[in-house]
CSV table of C-alpha atoms and ligand atoms in Angstrom, one decimal:
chain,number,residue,atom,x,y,z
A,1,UNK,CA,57.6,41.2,-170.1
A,2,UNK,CA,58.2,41.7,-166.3
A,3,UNK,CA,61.9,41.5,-165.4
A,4,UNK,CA,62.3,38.4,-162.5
A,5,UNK,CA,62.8,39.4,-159.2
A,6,UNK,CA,65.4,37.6,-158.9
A,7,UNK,CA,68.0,36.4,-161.7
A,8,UNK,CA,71.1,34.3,-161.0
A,9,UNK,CA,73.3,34.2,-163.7
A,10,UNK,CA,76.2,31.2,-163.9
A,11,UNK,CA,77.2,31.2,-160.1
A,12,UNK,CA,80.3,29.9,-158.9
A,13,UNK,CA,81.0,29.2,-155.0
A,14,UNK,CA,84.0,27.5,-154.2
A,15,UNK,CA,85.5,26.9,-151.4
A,16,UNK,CA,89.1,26.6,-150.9
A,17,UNK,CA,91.0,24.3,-149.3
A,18,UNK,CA,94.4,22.5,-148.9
A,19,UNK,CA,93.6,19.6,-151.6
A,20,UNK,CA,92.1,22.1,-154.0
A,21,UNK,CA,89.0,23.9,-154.7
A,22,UNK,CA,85.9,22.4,-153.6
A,23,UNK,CA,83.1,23.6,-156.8
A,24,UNK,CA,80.6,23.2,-154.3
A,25,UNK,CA,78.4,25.8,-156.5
A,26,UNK,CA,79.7,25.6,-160.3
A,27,UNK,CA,77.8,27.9,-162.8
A,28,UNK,CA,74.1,27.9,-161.8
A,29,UNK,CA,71.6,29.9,-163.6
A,30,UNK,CA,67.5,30.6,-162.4
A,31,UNK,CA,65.3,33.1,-162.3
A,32,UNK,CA,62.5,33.7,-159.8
A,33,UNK,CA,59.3,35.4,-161.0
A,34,UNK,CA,57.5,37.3,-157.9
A,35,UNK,CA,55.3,35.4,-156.0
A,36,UNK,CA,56.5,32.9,-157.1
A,37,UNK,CA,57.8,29.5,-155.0
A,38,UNK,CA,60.9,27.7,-156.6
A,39,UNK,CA,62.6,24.6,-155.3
A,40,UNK,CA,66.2,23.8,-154.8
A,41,UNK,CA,66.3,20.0,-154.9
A,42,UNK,CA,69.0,16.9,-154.6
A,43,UNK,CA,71.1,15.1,-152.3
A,44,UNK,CA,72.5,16.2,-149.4
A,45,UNK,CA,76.0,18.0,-150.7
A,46,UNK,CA,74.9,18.9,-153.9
A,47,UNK,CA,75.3,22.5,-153.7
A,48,UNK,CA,71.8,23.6,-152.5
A,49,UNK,CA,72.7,25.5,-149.2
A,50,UNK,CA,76.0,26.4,-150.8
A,51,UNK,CA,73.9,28.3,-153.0
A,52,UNK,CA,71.6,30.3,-150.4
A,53,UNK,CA,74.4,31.6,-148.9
A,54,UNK,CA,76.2,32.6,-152.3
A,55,UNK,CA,72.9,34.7,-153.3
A,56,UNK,CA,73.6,36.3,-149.3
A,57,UNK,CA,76.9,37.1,-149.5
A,58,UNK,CA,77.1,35.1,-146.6
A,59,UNK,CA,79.6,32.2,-147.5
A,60,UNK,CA,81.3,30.7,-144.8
A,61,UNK,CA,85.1,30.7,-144.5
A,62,UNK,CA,86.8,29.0,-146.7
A,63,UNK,CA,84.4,29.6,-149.7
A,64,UNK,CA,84.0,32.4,-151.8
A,65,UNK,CA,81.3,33.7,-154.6
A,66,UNK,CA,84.1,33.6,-157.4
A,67,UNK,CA,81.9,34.3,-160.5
A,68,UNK,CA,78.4,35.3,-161.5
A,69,UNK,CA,75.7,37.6,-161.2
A,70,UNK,CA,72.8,37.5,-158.7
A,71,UNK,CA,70.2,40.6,-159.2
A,72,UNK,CA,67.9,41.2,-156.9
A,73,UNK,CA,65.4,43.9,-158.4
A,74,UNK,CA,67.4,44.9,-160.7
A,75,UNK,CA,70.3,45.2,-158.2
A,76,UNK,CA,73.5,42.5,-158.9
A,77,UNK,CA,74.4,41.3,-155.1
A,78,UNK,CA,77.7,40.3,-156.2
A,79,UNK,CA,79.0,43.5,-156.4
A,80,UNK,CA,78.1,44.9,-153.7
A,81,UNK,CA,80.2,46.0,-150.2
A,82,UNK,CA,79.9,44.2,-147.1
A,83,UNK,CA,78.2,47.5,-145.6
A,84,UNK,CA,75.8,47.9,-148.5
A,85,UNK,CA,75.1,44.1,-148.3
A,86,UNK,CA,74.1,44.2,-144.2
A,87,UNK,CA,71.3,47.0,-145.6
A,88,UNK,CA,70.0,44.6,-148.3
A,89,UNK,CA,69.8,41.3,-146.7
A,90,UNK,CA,67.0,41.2,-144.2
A,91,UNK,CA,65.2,44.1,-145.7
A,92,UNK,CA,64.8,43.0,-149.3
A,93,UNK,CA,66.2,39.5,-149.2
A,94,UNK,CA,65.9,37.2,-145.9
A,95,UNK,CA,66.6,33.4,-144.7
A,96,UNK,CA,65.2,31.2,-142.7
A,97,UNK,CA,67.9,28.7,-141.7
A,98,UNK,CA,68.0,25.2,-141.6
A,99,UNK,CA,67.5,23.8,-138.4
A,100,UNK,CA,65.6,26.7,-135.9
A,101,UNK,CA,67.7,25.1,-132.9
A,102,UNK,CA,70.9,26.7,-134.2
A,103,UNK,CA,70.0,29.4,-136.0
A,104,UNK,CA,68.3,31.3,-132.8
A,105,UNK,CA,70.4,32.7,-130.2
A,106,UNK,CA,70.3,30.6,-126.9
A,107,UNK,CA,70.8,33.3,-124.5
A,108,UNK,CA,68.2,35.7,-126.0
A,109,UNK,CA,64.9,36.1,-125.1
A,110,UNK,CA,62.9,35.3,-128.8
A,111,UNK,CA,60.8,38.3,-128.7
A,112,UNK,CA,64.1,40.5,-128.4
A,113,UNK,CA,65.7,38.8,-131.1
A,114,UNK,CA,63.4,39.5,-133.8
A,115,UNK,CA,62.9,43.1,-132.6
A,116,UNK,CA,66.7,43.6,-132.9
A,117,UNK,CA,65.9,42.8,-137.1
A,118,UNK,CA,63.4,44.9,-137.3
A,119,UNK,CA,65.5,47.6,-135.4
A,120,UNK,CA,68.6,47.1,-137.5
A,121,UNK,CA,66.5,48.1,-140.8
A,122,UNK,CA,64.3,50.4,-139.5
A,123,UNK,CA,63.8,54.1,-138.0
A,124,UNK,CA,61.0,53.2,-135.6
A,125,UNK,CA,61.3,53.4,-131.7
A,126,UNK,CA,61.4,50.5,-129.0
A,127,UNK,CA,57.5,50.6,-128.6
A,128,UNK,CA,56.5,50.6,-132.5
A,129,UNK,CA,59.1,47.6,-132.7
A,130,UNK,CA,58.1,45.7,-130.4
A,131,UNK,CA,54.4,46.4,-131.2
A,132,UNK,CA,55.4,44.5,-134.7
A,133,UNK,CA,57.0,41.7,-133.5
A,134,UNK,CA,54.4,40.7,-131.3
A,135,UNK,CA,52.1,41.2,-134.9
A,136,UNK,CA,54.6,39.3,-136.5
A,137,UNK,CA,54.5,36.3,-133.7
A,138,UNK,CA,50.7,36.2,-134.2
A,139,UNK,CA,50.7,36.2,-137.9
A,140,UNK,CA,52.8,33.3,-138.1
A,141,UNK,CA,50.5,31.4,-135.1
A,142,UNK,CA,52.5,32.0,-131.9
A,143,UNK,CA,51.0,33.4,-128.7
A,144,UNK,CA,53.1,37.3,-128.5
A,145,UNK,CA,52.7,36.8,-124.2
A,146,UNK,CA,55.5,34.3,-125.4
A,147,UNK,CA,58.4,36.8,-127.0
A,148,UNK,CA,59.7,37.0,-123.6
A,149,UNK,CA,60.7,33.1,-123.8
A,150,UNK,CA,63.7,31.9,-124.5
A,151,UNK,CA,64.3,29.7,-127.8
A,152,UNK,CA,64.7,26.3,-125.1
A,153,UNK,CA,61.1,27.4,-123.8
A,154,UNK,CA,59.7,27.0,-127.5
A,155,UNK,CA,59.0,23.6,-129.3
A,156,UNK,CA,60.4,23.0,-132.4
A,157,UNK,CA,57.7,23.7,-134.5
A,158,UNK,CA,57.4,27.1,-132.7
A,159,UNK,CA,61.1,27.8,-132.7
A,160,UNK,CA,60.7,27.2,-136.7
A,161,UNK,CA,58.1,29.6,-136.7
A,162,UNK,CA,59.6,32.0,-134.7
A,163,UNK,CA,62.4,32.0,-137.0
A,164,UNK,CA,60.1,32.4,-140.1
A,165,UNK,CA,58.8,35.7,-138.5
A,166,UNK,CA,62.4,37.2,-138.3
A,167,UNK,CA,62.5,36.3,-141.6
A,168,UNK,CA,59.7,38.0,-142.5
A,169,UNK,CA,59.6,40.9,-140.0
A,170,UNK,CA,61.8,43.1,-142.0
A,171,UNK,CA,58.9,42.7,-144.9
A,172,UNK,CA,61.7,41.3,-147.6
A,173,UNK,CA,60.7,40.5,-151.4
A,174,UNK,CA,62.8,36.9,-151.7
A,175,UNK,CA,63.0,34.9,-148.7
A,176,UNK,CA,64.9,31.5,-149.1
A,177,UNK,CA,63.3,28.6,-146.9
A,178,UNK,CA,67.0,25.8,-146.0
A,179,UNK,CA,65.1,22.6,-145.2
A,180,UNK,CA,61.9,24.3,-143.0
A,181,UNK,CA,60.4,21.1,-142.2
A,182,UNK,CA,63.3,18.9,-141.6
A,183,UNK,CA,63.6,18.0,-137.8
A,184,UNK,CA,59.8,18.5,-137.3
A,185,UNK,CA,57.3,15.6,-137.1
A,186,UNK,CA,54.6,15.1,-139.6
A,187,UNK,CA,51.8,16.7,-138.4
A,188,UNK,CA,53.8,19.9,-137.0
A,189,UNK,CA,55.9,19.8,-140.6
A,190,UNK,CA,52.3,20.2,-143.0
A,191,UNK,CA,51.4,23.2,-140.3
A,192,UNK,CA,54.5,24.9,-140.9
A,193,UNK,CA,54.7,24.4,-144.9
A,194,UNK,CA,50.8,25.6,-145.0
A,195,UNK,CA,52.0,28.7,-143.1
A,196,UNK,CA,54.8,29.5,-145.7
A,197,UNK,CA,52.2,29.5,-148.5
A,198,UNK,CA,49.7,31.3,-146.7
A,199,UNK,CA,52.1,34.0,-145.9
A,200,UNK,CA,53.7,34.0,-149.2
A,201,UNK,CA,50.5,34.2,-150.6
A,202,UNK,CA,49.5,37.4,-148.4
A,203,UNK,CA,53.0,39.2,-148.9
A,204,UNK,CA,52.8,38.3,-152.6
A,205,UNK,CA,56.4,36.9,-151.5
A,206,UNK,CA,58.8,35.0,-154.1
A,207,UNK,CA,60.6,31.7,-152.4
A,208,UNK,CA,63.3,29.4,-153.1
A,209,UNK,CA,62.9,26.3,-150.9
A,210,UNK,CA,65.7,24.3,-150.2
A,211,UNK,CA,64.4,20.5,-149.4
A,212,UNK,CA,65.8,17.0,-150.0
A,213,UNK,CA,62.3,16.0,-149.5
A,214,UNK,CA,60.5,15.6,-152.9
A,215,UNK,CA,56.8,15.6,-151.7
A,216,UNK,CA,57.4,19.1,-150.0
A,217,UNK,CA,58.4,20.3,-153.6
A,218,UNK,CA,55.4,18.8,-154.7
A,219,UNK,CA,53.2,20.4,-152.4
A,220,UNK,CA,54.4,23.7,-152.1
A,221,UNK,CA,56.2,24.6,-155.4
A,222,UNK,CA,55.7,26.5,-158.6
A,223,UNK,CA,59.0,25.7,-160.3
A,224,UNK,CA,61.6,22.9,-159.5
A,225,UNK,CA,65.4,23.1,-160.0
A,226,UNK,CA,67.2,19.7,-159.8
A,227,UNK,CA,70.8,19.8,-158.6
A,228,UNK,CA,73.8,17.5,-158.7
A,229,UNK,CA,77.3,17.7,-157.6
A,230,UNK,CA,77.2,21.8,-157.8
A,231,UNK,CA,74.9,22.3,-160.7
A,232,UNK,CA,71.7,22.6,-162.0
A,233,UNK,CA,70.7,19.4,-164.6
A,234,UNK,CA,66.9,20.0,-164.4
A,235,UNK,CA,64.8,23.0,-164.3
A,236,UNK,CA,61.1,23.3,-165.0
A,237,UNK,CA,57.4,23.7,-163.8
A,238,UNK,CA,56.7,21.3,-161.5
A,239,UNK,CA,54.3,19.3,-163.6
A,240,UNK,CA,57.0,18.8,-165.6
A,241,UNK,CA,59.1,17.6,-163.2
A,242,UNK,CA,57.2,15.2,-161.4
A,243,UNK,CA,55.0,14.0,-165.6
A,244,UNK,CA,58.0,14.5,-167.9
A,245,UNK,CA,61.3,14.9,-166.5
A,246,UNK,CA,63.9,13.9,-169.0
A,247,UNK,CA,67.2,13.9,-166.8
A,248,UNK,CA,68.0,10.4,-165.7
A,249,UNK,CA,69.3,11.5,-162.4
A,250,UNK,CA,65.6,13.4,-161.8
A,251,UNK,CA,63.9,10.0,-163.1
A,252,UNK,CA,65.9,8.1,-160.1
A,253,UNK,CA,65.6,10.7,-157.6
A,254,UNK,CA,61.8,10.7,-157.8
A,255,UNK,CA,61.7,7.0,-158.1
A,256,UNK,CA,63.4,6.7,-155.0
A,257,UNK,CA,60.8,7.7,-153.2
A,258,UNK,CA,58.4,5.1,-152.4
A,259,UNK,CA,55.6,7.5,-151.4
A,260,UNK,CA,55.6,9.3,-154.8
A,261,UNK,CA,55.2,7.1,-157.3
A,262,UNK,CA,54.7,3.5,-155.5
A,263,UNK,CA,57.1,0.7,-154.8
A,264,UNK,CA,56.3,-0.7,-158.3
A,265,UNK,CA,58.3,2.3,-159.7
A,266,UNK,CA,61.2,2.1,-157.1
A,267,UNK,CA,64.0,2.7,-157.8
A,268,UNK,CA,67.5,3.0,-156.1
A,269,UNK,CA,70.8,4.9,-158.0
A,270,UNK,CA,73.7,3.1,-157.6
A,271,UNK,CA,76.9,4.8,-156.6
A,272,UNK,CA,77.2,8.1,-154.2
A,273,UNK,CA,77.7,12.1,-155.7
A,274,UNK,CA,81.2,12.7,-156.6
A,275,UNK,CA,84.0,14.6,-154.9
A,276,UNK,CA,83.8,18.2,-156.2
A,277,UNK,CA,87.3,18.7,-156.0
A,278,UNK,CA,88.4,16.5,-159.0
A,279,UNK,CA,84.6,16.3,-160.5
A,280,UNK,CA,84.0,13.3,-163.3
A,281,UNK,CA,85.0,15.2,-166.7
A,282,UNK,CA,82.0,15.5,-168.5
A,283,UNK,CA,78.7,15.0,-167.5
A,284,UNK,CA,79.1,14.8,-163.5
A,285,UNK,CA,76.2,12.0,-163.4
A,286,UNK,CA,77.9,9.6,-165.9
A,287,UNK,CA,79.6,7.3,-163.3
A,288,UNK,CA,75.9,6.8,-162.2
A,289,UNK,CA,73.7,7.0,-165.4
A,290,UNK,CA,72.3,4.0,-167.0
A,291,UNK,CA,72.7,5.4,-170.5
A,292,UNK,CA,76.2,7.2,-170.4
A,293,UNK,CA,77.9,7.2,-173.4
A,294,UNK,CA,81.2,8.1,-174.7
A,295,UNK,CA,80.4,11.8,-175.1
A,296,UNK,CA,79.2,11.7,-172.0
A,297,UNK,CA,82.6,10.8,-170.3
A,298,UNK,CA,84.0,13.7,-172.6
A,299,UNK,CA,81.8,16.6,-172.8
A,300,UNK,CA,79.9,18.3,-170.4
A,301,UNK,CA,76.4,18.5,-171.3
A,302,UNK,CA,75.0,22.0,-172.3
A,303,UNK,CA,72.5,23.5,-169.5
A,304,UNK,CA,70.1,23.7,-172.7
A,305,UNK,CA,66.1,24.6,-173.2
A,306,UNK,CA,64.7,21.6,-175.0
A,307,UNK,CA,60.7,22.4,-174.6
A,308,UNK,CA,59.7,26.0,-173.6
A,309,UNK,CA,60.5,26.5,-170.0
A,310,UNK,CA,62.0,22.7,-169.3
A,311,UNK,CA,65.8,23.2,-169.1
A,312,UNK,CA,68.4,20.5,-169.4
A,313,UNK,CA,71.7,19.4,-168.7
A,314,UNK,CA,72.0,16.2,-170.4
A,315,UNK,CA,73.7,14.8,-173.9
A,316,UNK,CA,70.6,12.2,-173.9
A,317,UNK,CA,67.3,13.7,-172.8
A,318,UNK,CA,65.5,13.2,-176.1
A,319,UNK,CA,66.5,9.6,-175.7
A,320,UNK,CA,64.4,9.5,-172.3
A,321,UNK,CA,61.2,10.4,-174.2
A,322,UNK,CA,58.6,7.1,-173.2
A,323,UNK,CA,61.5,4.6,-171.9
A,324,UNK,CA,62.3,3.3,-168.5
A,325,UNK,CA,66.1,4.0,-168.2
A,326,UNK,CA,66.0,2.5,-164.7
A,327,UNK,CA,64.4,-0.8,-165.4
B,1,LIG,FE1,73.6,10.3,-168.4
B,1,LIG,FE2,75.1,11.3,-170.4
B,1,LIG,FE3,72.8,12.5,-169.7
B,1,LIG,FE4,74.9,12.6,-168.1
B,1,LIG,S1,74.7,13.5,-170.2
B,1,LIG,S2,72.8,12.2,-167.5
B,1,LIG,S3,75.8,10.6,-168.4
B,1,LIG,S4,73.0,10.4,-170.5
């Protein structure tokens, strides 16, 4: 069987900070297949851009990747030096950050920032470089007389694809997508989320897209990975998830949605995602689960494989077979 282009193998990103460590990423395991798209999924502080920027090397100070294995191609990022890691990032793994506003660099003109990439990671001279870029900026839909704008002169559904061709520029194998669509209105938000597949379709690219919003994972997806409070508790095709999820927490995150299911189904979990300082012992999710039992208060559930493919994290899934835990 072909070895996953990329395998993460129980991740741990802390951060640290006066009152304690912060598990903000606590022993996450995936794989992604090539061409593949996954999604990262959950509440807002449950770990999801924590863990793009653990499988960089690019955690922000205080945190820290403090165990784990994430191979890229065979190659385990973890391990490797700062220097060795400016080489690999870009070239064979890239990001395009969560809100396009930020991420870009105000004072430089578009064009010149993606041709920097592209000059960082390759031996090609100023002409060739810029003769790419401008490619690049037509590929992904924007007009190349524009590279000499300046990120203010772009909307934000053209900042968001500017940044999705300096993503891309460098030709990378994995390219995680941090919210892509949030901050863009509808219409300009089902453009850009068409482009990533068409593109990811052409570069036969794998992707890990990192959304709070459920119908983009529908939409775009392969595979689904449900987070909570710094770990994985779900983690199957995406049939699965959205016909015959068996975590409660997946069940009331999907239900929460009117869109998705319909308000008959709605549902709304009680309770807010725990400090990750002083997590609940045992299963993380019990202060909010409608079936918690003792053992769940005890023992944290075992990240198990209960049909082929469908991964769990949950003492009760069985139990979640044909009933309406919610109701
Ligand atoms: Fe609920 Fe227990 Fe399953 Fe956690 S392990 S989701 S508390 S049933």
């Amino acid at each position: 069987m072909a070895k996953p282009m990329l395998e993460v193998k129980d991740l741990k990103a802390h951060f640290f900070i006066e009152a304690g460590s912060v598990k903000a990423v606590d022993g996450i395991s995936f794989t992604l297949e090539r061409g593949e798209t996954m999604g990262l999924a959950g509440e807002s502080g449950c770990g999801k851009s924590t863990t793009a920027y653990a499988i960089l090397q690019l955690m922000p100070y205080p945190g820290k990747v403090v165990e784990g294995e994430v191979i890229l191609d065979g190659i385990d990022l973890v391990q490797r030096s700062p220097e060795e890691m400016r080489k690999i990032r870009w070239k064979e793994i890239s990001i395009c950050f969560q809100g396009a506003m930020n991420a870009l660099n105000p004072v430089l003109r578009i064009g010149d920032q993606i041709m920097e990439a592209i000059l960082l990671h390759e031996d090609i001279s100023q002409d060739d470089a810029r003769r790419k870029m401008e490619d690049m900026l037509e590929t992904v839909g924007v007009d190349p007389t524009r590279a000499d704008n300046y990120p203010h002169e772009f909307s934000g559904g053209m900042k968001q694809r500017a940044m999705i061709a300096m993503a891309l520029v460098t030709e990378p194998k994995v390219i995680i997508a941090d919210e892509p669509t949030t901050a863009l209105d509808v219409t300009v938000e089902a453009q850009v989320l068409k482009l990533i597949q068409s593109l990811q379709k052409k570069y036969n690219l794998s992707v890990i897209m990192i959304t709070h919003d459920l119908a983009t994972i529908a939409e775009a997806c392969d595979r689904v990975a449900i987070m909570y409070a710094g770990k994985i508790i779900e983690y199957a095709d995406v049939v699965t998830i959205f016909k015959e999820r068996l975590h409660p927490y997946t069940e009331g995150l999907i239900r929460s949605v009117p869109s998705l299911l319909g308000s008959d189904h709605l549902v709304s979990v009680p309770g807010s995602p725990p400090g990750l300082v002083f997590p609940p012992e045992g299963c993380r999710f019990h202060p909010r689960c409608p079936i918690a039992s003792e053992v769940c208060l005890q023992k944290e559930p075992v990240f198990r494989e209960i049909r082929k493919k469908h991964f769990i994290a949950c003492h009760h899934a069985e139990q979640m077979w044909g009933k309406d835990v919610w109701k």
